[in-house]
Short mmCIF file of C-alpha atoms in Angstrom, two decimals:
data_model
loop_
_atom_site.label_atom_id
_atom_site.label_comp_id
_atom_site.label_asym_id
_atom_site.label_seq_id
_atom_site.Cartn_x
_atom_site.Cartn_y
_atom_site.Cartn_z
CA UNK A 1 72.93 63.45 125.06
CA UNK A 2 72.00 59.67 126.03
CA UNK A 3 68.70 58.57 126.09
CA UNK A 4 68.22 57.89 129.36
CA UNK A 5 70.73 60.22 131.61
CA UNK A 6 70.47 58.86 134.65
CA UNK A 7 72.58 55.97 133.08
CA UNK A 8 75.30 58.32 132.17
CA UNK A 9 75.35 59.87 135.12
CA UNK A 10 75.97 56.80 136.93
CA UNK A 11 78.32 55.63 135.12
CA UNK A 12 80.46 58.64 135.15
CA UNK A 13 80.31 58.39 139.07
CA UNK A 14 81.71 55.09 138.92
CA UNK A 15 84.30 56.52 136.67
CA UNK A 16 85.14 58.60 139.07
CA UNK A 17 85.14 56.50 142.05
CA UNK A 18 87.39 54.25 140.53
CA UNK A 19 89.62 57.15 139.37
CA UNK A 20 89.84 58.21 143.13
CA UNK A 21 90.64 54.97 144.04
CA UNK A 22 93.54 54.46 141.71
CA UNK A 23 94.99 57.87 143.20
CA UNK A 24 94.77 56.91 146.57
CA UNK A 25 96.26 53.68 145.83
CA UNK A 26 99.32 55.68 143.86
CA UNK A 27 99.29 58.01 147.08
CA UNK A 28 99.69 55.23 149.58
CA UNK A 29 102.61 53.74 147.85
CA UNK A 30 104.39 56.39 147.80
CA UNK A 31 104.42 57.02 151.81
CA UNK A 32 104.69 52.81 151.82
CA UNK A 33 107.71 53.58 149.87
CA UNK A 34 108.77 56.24 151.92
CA UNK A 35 108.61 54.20 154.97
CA UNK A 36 105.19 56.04 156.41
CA UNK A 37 103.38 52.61 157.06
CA UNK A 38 100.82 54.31 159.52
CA UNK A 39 99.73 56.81 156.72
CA UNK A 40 99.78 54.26 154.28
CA UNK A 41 97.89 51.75 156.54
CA UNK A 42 95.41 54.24 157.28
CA UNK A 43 94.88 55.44 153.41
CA UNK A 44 94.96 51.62 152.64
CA UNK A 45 91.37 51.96 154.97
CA UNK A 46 89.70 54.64 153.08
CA UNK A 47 90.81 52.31 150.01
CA UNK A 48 89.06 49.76 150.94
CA UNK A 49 85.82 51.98 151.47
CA UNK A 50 86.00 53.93 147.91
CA UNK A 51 86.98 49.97 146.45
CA UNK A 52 83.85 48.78 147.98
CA UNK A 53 81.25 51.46 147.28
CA UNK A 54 82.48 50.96 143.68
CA UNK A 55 81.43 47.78 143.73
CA UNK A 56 77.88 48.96 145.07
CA UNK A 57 77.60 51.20 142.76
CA UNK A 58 78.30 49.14 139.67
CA UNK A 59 75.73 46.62 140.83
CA UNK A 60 73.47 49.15 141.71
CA UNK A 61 73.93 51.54 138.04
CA UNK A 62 73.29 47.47 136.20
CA UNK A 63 70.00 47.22 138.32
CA UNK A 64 69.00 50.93 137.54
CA UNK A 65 70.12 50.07 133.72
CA UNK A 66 67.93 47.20 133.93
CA UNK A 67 64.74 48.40 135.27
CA UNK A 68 64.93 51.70 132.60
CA UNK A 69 65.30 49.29 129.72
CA UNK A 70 62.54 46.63 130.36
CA UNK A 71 60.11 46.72 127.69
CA UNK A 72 62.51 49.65 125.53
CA UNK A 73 65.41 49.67 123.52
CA UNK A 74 67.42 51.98 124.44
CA UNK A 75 71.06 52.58 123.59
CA UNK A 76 73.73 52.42 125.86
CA UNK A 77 75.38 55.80 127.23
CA UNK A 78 78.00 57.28 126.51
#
């Protein structure tokens, strides 16, 4: 186990959201493909939403990282 789990945890929910976010993206090219553009427009949406809270999240799990190592050294998670 890490030594500080809250940094594992965080980082396996960005995992995550990015893994979502690849599927939708595979999801909405398909029905692009398929000629669905108002499925894929809307699923293009909720993209942008999971791309974005990503990107909050990463910033966010560097701050957390940051304030749980000041003064410590602690190794990285897993």
């Amino acid at each position: 186990m890490p030594a500080v789990p809250t940094t594992a945890l965080l980082y396996r929910l960005n995992q995550s959201v990015m893994a979502l976010g690849s599927a939708v993206e595979e999801i909405r090219l398909s029905f692009e493909r398929n000629g669905d553009t108002e499925t894929s427009e809307r699923l293009l949406n909720y993209l942008r939403v999971i791309e974005s809270n990503g990107h909050t999240i990463a910033d966010l799990m560097s701050e957390v990282v940051d304030r749980l190592t000041v003064g410590e050294d602690v190794p990285p998670a897993d």
